[in-house]
PDB file of C-alpha atoms in Angstrom:
ATOM      1  CA  CYS A  20     125.325 116.049 120.347  1.00 67.00           C
ATOM      2  CA  ASP A  21     121.932 115.962 118.267  1.00 74.00           C
ATOM      3  CA  THR A  22     120.041 112.511 118.994  1.00 81.00           C
ATOM      4  CA  SER A  23     117.600 113.089 116.575  1.00 85.00           C
ATOM      5  CA  PRO A  24     118.696 114.532 113.642  1.00 89.00           C
ATOM      6  CA  THR A  25     116.563 115.279 110.297  1.00 90.00           C
ATOM      7  CA  LEU A  26     117.792 113.458 106.708  1.00 88.00           C
ATOM      8  CA  SER A  27     115.461 114.408 104.063  1.00 89.00           C
ATOM      9  CA  LEU A  28     115.344 112.848 100.403  1.00 85.00           C
ATOM     10  CA  ILE A  29     116.605 116.163  97.772  1.00 87.00           C
ATOM     11  CA  ASN A  30     117.160 113.535  94.619  1.00 85.00           C
ATOM     12  CA  GLU A  31     116.379 110.469  92.862  1.00 80.00           C
ATOM     13  CA  VAL A  32     117.068 109.824  89.385  1.00 80.00           C
ATOM     14  CA  PHE A  33     116.614 106.896  88.045  1.00 73.00           C
ATOM     15  CA  THR A  34     118.992 105.443  85.392  1.00 71.00           C
ATOM     16  CA  SER A  35     118.514 102.605  82.681  1.00 62.00           C
ATOM     17  CA  PRO A  36     121.662 101.240  81.882  1.00 57.00           C
ATOM     18  CA  ILE A  37     121.848 100.980  78.111  1.00 50.00           C
ATOM     19  CA  GLY A  38     124.125  98.300  76.708  1.00 45.00           C
ATOM     20  CA  PRO A  39     126.646  95.635  77.635  1.00 41.00           C
ATOM     21  CA  PRO A  40     125.152  95.971  81.465  1.00 38.00           C
ATOM     22  CA  TRP A  41     122.062  93.957  80.785  1.00 40.00           C
ATOM     23  CA  GLY A  42     124.262  91.022  80.472  1.00 45.00           C
ATOM     24  CA  THR A  43     124.813  90.981  84.555  1.00 51.00           C
ATOM     25  CA  GLY A  44     120.871  91.702  84.305  1.00 58.00           C
ATOM     26  CA  ILE A  45     122.076  95.247  86.243  1.00 64.00           C
ATOM     27  CA  GLU A  46     117.734  96.684  84.966  1.00 64.00           C
ATOM     28  CA  CYS A  47     118.312 100.021  87.250  1.00 70.00           C
ATOM     29  CA  ILE A  48     120.626 102.275  89.233  1.00 77.00           C
ATOM     30  CA  VAL A  49     119.181 105.011  91.698  1.00 80.00           C
ATOM     31  CA  ASP A  50     120.689 107.877  92.579  1.00 85.00           C
ATOM     32  CA  ARG A  51     119.383 109.550  95.085  1.00 87.00           C
ATOM     33  CA  THR A  52     121.137 112.880  97.561  1.00 90.00           C
ATOM     34  CA  TRP A  53     120.299 112.622 101.372  1.00 90.00           C
ATOM     35  CA  GLU A  54     120.772 115.553 103.530  1.00 92.00           C
ATOM     36  CA  ILE A  55     120.832 115.545 107.097  1.00 92.00           C
ATOM     37  CA  VAL A  56     120.774 118.736 109.306  1.00 92.00           C
ATOM     38  CA  ASP A  57     121.330 118.553 112.725  1.00 90.00           C
ATOM     39  CA  CYS A  58     118.951 120.889 116.165  1.00 88.00           C
ATOM     40  CA  GLU A  59     122.124 123.561 115.196  1.00 88.00           C
ATOM     41  CA  GLY A  60     120.795 123.756 111.581  1.00 89.00           C
ATOM     42  CA  LEU A  61     124.469 122.276 111.131  1.00 91.00           C
ATOM     43  CA  SER A  62     123.409 119.990 108.104  1.00 92.00           C
ATOM     44  CA  ALA A  63     125.555 118.018 105.278  1.00 93.00           C
ATOM     45  CA  GLN A  64     125.147 116.052 102.583  1.00 93.00           C
ATOM     46  CA  THR A  65     125.790 112.984 101.001  1.00 91.00           C
ATOM     47  CA  SER A  66     125.331 110.449  98.015  1.00 90.00           C
ATOM     48  CA  GLN A  67     123.608 107.156  97.379  1.00 88.00           C
ATOM     49  CA  ASN A  68     123.378 104.869  94.569  1.00 83.00           C
ATOM     50  CA  VAL A  69     121.903 101.369  94.211  1.00 81.00           C
ATOM     51  CA  THR A  70     121.924  98.817  91.538  1.00 77.00           C
ATOM     52  CA  ILE A  71     118.710  97.299  90.491  1.00 71.00           C
ATOM     53  CA  VAL A  72     119.053  93.603  89.312  1.00 65.00           C
ATOM     54  CA  GLY A  73     116.922  91.516  87.123  1.00 57.00           C
ATOM     55  CA  PRO A  74     116.566  88.201  86.878  1.00 51.00           C
ATOM     56  CA  SER A  75     119.771  87.090  84.706  1.00 51.00           C
ATOM     57  CA  PHE A  76     121.782  88.989  88.140  1.00 53.00           C
ATOM     58  CA  PHE A  77     121.366  85.816  90.105  1.00 50.00           C
ATOM     59  CA  GLY A  78     121.855  82.843  87.152  1.00 50.00           C
ATOM     60  CA  GLY A  79     118.609  81.972  87.060  1.00 52.00           C
ATOM     61  CA  ALA A  80     117.449  79.430  84.337  1.00 67.00           C
ATOM     62  CA  VAL A  81     113.978  80.444  83.970  1.00 81.00           C
ATOM     63  CA  MET A  82     113.682  84.008  83.614  1.00 81.00           C
ATOM     64  CA  ALA A  83     110.885  86.295  84.736  1.00 84.00           C
ATOM     65  CA  ASP A  84     110.329  90.255  83.691  1.00 83.00           C
ATOM     66  CA  ILE A  85     107.091  92.063  86.225  1.00 86.00           C
ATOM     67  CA  SER A  86     106.589  95.506  83.653  1.00 82.00           C
ATOM     68  CA  PRO A  87     107.607  93.928  80.282  1.00 77.00           C
ATOM     69  CA  GLY A  88     109.617  96.884  79.029  1.00 74.00           C
ATOM     70  CA  GLU A  89     109.732  99.287  82.182  1.00 77.00           C
ATOM     71  CA  CYS A  90     112.517 100.331  84.606  1.00 73.00           C
ATOM     72  CA  PRO A  91     112.316 100.057  86.970  1.00 77.00           C
ATOM     73  CA  ASN A  92     109.176  97.829  88.040  1.00 82.00           C
ATOM     74  CA  TYR A  93     106.478 100.184  90.388  1.00 84.00           C
ATOM     75  CA  VAL A  94     104.231  99.092  92.432  1.00 88.00           C
ATOM     76  CA  ASP A  95     101.697 100.256  93.902  1.00 87.00           C
ATOM     77  CA  ALA A  96     101.465  99.100  97.724  1.00 87.00           C
ATOM     78  CA  THR A  97      98.845 101.180  99.208  1.00 84.00           C
ATOM     79  CA  GLY A  98      96.181  99.174  98.001  1.00 75.00           C
ATOM     80  CA  GLN A  99      93.821 101.180  96.461  1.00 80.00           C
ATOM     81  CA  SER A 100      94.458 100.911  92.693  1.00 78.00           C
ATOM     82  CA  GLY A 101      92.373  99.489  91.494  1.00 81.00           C
ATOM     83  CA  SER A 102      95.272  97.867  89.060  1.00 88.00           C
ATOM     84  CA  ALA A 103      96.629  95.025  87.613  1.00 90.00           C
ATOM     85  CA  ILE A 104     100.229  93.920  87.747  1.00 90.00           C
ATOM     86  CA  GLU A 105     102.289  91.931  84.795  1.00 89.00           C
ATOM     87  CA  MET A 106     104.783  89.405  84.970  1.00 90.00           C
ATOM     88  CA  THR A 107     106.085  87.610  82.171  1.00 88.00           C
ATOM     89  CA  VAL A 108     108.121  84.349  82.431  1.00 88.00           C
ATOM     90  CA  PHE A 109     109.942  83.756  79.621  1.00 85.00           C
ATOM     91  CA  GLY A 110     110.441  80.307  77.160  1.00 84.00           C
ATOM     92  CA  SER A 111     113.283  79.073  76.440  1.00 79.00           C
ATOM     93  CA  ALA A 112     114.743  76.604  74.481  1.00 75.00           C
ATOM     94  CA  SER A 113     115.423  74.596  77.862  1.00 78.00           C
ATOM     95  CA  PHE A 114     111.846  75.674  78.895  1.00 82.00           C
ATOM     96  CA  ASP A 115     108.632  75.185  77.625  1.00 86.00           C
ATOM     97  CA  VAL A 116     106.416  76.912  79.688  1.00 88.00           C
ATOM     98  CA  MET A 117     103.757  75.152  78.307  1.00 89.00           C
ATOM     99  CA  GLN A 118     104.609  72.510  80.097  1.00 90.00           C
ATOM    100  CA  VAL A 119     103.209  74.747  83.711  1.00 92.00           C
ATOM    101  CA  LYS A 120     100.456  74.134  84.992  1.00 93.00           C
ATOM    102  CA  PRO A 121      99.094  77.354  85.534  1.00 92.00           C
ATOM    103  CA  ARG A 122      96.660  76.306  88.382  1.00 94.00           C
ATOM    104  CA  THR A 123      99.947  76.282  90.440  1.00 95.00           C
ATOM    105  CA  LEU A 124     101.390  79.627  90.031  1.00 95.00           C
ATOM    106  CA  LEU A 125     101.958  81.406  92.820  1.00 96.00           C
ATOM    107  CA  LEU A 126     103.904  85.014  93.186  1.00 95.00           C
ATOM    108  CA  THR A 127     105.990  85.414  96.675  1.00 95.00           C
ATOM    109  CA  ARG A 128     108.030  87.584  98.393  1.00 92.00           C
ATOM    110  CA  LYS A 129     111.775  86.020  98.192  1.00 87.00           C
ATOM    111  CA  ASP A 130     112.529  87.135 101.552  1.00 87.00           C
ATOM    112  CA  GLY A 131     110.090  84.767 102.797  1.00 89.00           C
ATOM    113  CA  LEU A 132     107.648  87.127 104.700  1.00 91.00           C
ATOM    114  CA  GLY A 133     104.055  88.265 103.636  1.00 93.00           C
ATOM    115  CA  GLY A 134     101.106  85.639 101.797  1.00 95.00           C
ATOM    116  CA  ALA A 135     101.580  84.225  98.171  1.00 96.00           C
ATOM    117  CA  VAL A 136      98.831  85.596  95.325  1.00 96.00           C
ATOM    118  CA  ALA A 137      97.571  83.083  92.683  1.00 95.00           C
ATOM    119  CA  PRO A 138      97.432  84.962  89.872  1.00 94.00           C
ATOM    120  CA  LEU A 139      93.955  86.220  88.169  1.00 92.00           C
ATOM    121  CA  ALA A 140      94.714  85.588  84.166  1.00 86.00           C
ATOM    122  CA  VAL A 141      98.052  83.324  82.460  1.00 85.00           C
ATOM    123  CA  LEU A 142      98.538  83.947  78.487  1.00 80.00           C
ATOM    124  CA  GLY A 143     100.435  82.613  76.316  1.00 76.00           C
ATOM    125  CA  SER A 144     102.287  84.366  73.577  1.00 70.00           C
ATOM    126  CA  ASP A 145     105.607  84.611  72.177  1.00 62.00           C
ATOM    127  CA  ILE A 146     107.390  88.352  73.680  1.00 62.00           C
ATOM    128  CA  GLY A 147     110.514  87.737  74.837  1.00 57.00           C
ATOM    129  CA  GLU A 148     113.935  88.132  73.324  1.00 52.00           C
ATOM    130  CA  GLY A 149     116.720  85.802  73.802  1.00 45.00           C
ATOM    131  CA  ASP A 150     118.759  88.022  75.113  1.00 44.00           C
ATOM    132  CA  TYR A 151     117.297  89.437  78.089  1.00 47.00           C
ATOM    133  CA  ASP A 152     116.547  92.873  78.494  1.00 48.00           C
ATOM    134  CA  PRO A 153     113.717  94.437  80.508  1.00 48.00           C
ATOM    135  CA  CYS A 154     113.568  97.981  80.883  1.00 51.00           C
ATOM    136  CA  HIS A 155     113.215  98.054  76.805  1.00 43.00           C
ATOM    137  CA  THR A 156     110.935  97.261  74.041  1.00 46.00           C
ATOM    138  CA  VAL A 157     110.771  93.305  73.833  1.00 53.00           C
ATOM    139  CA  VAL A 158     110.698  91.133  70.360  1.00 55.00           C
ATOM    140  CA  GLY A 159     109.746  87.315  69.910  1.00 60.00           C
ATOM    141  CA  ASP A 160     112.202  85.613  69.846  1.00 64.00           C
ATOM    142  CA  GLY A 161     109.993  82.099  68.444  1.00 71.00           C
ATOM    143  CA  HIS A 162     109.976  80.764  72.420  1.00 76.00           C
ATOM    144  CA  GLY A 163     106.426  80.357  73.972  1.00 82.00           C
ATOM    145  CA  ASP A 164     106.395  82.640  76.871  1.00 87.00           C
ATOM    146  CA  MET A 165     103.120  83.172  79.177  1.00 88.00           C
ATOM    147  CA  LEU A 166     101.508  86.117  81.123  1.00 89.00           C
ATOM    148  CA  LEU A 167     100.416  86.519  84.228  1.00 91.00           C
ATOM    149  CA  MET A 168      97.975  89.001  85.355  1.00 93.00           C
ATOM    150  CA  PHE A 169      98.223  89.686  88.831  1.00 94.00           C
ATOM    151  CA  ASP A 170      96.240  91.911  91.118  1.00 92.00           C
ATOM    152  CA  GLU A 171      98.014  95.086  92.303  1.00 91.00           C
ATOM    153  CA  ASP A 172      95.756  95.254  95.637  1.00 91.00           C
ATOM    154  CA  GLN A 173      95.370  92.208  96.608  1.00 93.00           C
ATOM    155  CA  VAL A 174      99.715  91.581  96.002  1.00 93.00           C
ATOM    156  CA  ALA A 175     100.012  94.328  98.530  1.00 92.00           C
ATOM    157  CA  SER A 176      97.915  93.199 100.332  1.00 93.00           C
ATOM    158  CA  ARG A 177      99.142  90.086 100.723  1.00 95.00           C
ATOM    159  CA  LEU A 178     102.460  90.301 100.278  1.00 94.00           C
ATOM    160  CA  GLN A 179     102.252  93.190 103.765  1.00 94.00           C
ATOM    161  CA  LEU A 180     104.159  94.923 100.953  1.00 92.00           C
ATOM    162  CA  ASP A 181     101.574  97.999 102.252  1.00 88.00           C
ATOM    163  CA  GLN A 182     103.786  97.713 105.707  1.00 90.00           C
ATOM    164  CA  VAL A 183     107.247  98.319 103.588  1.00 88.00           C
ATOM    165  CA  PRO A 184     108.737 101.983 103.594  1.00 88.00           C
ATOM    166  CA  ASP A 185     108.377 104.071 100.461  1.00 88.00           C
ATOM    167  CA  GLY A 186     111.190 103.824  97.709  1.00 85.00           C
ATOM    168  CA  THR A 187     112.239 100.197  98.867  1.00 86.00           C
ATOM    169  CA  VAL A 188     113.728  97.324  96.630  1.00 84.00           C
ATOM    170  CA  MET A 189     112.847  94.143  97.401  1.00 87.00           C
ATOM    171  CA  LEU A 190     112.935  90.646  95.176  1.00 86.00           C
ATOM    172  CA  LEU A 191     109.312  89.027  94.327  1.00 90.00           C
ATOM    173  CA  ASP A 192     109.222  84.773  93.119  1.00 90.00           C
ATOM    174  CA  VAL A 193     106.898  83.217  90.722  1.00 92.00           C
ATOM    175  CA  SER A 194     107.271  79.717  91.427  1.00 92.00           C
ATOM    176  CA  GLY A 195     105.212  76.473  89.728  1.00 93.00           C
ATOM    177  CA  GLU A 196     104.640  73.423  88.488  1.00 93.00           C
ATOM    178  CA  LEU A 197     105.610  71.998  86.066  1.00 91.00           C
ATOM    179  CA  GLN A 198     103.620  68.512  84.139  1.00 92.00           C
ATOM    180  CA  ASP A 199     106.431  65.642  85.207  1.00 91.00           C
ATOM    181  CA  GLY A 200     106.352  67.315  89.260  1.00 90.00           C
ATOM    182  CA  SER A 201     109.173  69.354  88.824  1.00 89.00           C
ATOM    183  CA  SER A 202     108.996  72.584  89.823  1.00 89.00           C
ATOM    184  CA  PHE A 203     110.784  76.469  88.580  1.00 89.00           C
ATOM    185  CA  THR A 204     110.798  80.040  89.878  1.00 88.00           C
ATOM    186  CA  ALA A 205     111.686  82.593  88.586  1.00 87.00           C
ATOM    187  CA  HIS A 206     112.090  86.548  89.828  1.00 84.00           C
ATOM    188  CA  ASP A 207     111.785  90.571  89.661  1.00 85.00           C
ATOM    189  CA  VAL A 208     112.370  93.467  91.298  1.00 85.00           C
ATOM    190  CA  ILE A 209     110.266  95.886  92.241  1.00 88.00           C
ATOM    191  CA  LEU A 210     110.517  98.805  93.121  1.00 85.00           C
ATOM    192  CA  ILE A 211     107.896 100.073  96.118  1.00 89.00           C
ATOM    193  CA  HIS A 212     105.568 102.943  96.143  1.00 85.00           C
ATOM    194  CA  ASN A 213     103.701 104.142  99.211  1.00 84.00           C
TER     195      ASN A 213
END
């Protein structure tokens, strides 16, 4: 029996669902084909299906989207990008972003590993749709939204994303405090590139 066969990724296809799946919070579906080869050259292939979900899948009252309008939400974890990560926190009839204290905002890993990163900038706008659609063009819905800008290299370092295998899907939280002293947390999914 071969104790160290070779496993290789043969193919990877990303699909953004269109239509009704948005109500379920599905952002993207990844289909991968893997091949394993033993020391005698015998091989077998298998398929893997990964469903990347957004905050509405988790029933979050406050919604957020990393890299609005893009799917999947790639994050460069090499620490060499020199870029910014955009994240929108969507306002709604039940969540007024004007009540958020900007200096309390932090981005963290849902699994609790690593540290936290504060945004470089917090901007106001109205870009979000009432019907959350993370991978397509968004338009205003009449509710103010917050656009947060994070240094991608700081995110990679402080959240220890550089220690995570390439292609890992991970849930990130953005949290903050409101003017009345209560707090909120919103989530979104990233796909790590190392």
